Short mmCIF file of C-alpha atoms in Angstrom, two decimals:
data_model
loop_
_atom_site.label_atom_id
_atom_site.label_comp_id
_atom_site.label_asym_id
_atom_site.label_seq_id
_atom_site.Cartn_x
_atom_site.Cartn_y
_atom_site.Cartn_z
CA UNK M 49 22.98 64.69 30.79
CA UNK M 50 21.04 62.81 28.05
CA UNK M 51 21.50 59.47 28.27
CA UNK M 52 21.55 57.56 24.45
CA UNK M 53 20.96 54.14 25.75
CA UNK M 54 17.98 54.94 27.14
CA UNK M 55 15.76 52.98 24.86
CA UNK M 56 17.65 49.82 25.29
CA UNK M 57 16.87 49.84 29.17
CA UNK M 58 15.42 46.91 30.37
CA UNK M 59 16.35 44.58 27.27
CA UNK M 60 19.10 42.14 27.63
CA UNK M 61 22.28 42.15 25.25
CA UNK M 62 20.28 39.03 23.08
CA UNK M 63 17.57 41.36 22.70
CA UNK M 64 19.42 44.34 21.84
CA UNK M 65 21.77 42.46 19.62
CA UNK M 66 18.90 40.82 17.44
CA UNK M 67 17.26 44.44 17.53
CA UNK M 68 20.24 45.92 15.80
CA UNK M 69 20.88 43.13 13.63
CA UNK M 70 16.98 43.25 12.08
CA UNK M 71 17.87 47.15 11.73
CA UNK M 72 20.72 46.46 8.84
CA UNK M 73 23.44 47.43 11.49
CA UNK M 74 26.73 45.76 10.24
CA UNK M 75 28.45 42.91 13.29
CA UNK M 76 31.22 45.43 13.66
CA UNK M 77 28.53 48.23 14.75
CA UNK M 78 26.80 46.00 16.69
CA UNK M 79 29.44 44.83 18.92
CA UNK M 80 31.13 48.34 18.92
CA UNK M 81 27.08 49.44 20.32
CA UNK M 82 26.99 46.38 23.06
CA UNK M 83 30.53 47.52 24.24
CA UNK M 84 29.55 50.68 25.07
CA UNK M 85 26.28 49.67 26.21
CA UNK M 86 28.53 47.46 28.48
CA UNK M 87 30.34 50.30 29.97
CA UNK M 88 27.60 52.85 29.79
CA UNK M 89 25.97 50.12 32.56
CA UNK M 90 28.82 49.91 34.53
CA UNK M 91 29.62 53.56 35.18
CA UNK M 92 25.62 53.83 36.01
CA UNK M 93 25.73 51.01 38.16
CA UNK M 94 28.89 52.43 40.07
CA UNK M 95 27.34 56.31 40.40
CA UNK M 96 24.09 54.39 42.17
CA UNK M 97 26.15 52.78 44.06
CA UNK M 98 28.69 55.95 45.49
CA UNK M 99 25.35 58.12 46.12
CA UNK M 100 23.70 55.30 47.97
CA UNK M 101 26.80 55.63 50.31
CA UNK M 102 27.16 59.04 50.26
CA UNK M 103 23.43 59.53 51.26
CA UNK M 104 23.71 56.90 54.13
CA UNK M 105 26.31 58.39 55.31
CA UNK M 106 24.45 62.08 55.28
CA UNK M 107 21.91 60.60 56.46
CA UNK M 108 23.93 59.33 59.60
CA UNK M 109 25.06 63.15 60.06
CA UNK M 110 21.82 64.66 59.50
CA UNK M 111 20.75 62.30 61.97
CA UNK M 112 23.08 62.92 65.06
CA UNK M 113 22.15 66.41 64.33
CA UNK M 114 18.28 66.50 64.94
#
């Protein structure tokens, strides 16, 4: 899966916003781009988090087993 906010990781929302708004990109765009910036985060942040668990507990299986 490609991910299309890659370039923007690591900037804050100021930073992207003002990046976007020196490219031409119409206030409607831009806050249409930051929402889904906003949720492309979340759902990352939430998949790191459920295979964090799901490794620990493999881990704990994997374990007993050895």
């Amino acid at each position: 899966m490609s991910d299309p906010f890659r370039k923007y990781d690591g900037l804050s929302y100021r930073e992207i916003r003002w990046r976007l708004w020196r490219s031409d990109m119409p206030d409607v765009m831009i806050e249409q781009t930051i929402e889904a910036l906003r949720e492309h985060r979340r759902m990352r942040t939430k998949a790191k988090a459920q295979m964090r668990e799901r490794d620990k507990q493999w881990g704990e299986i994997i374990q007993s087993l050895q």
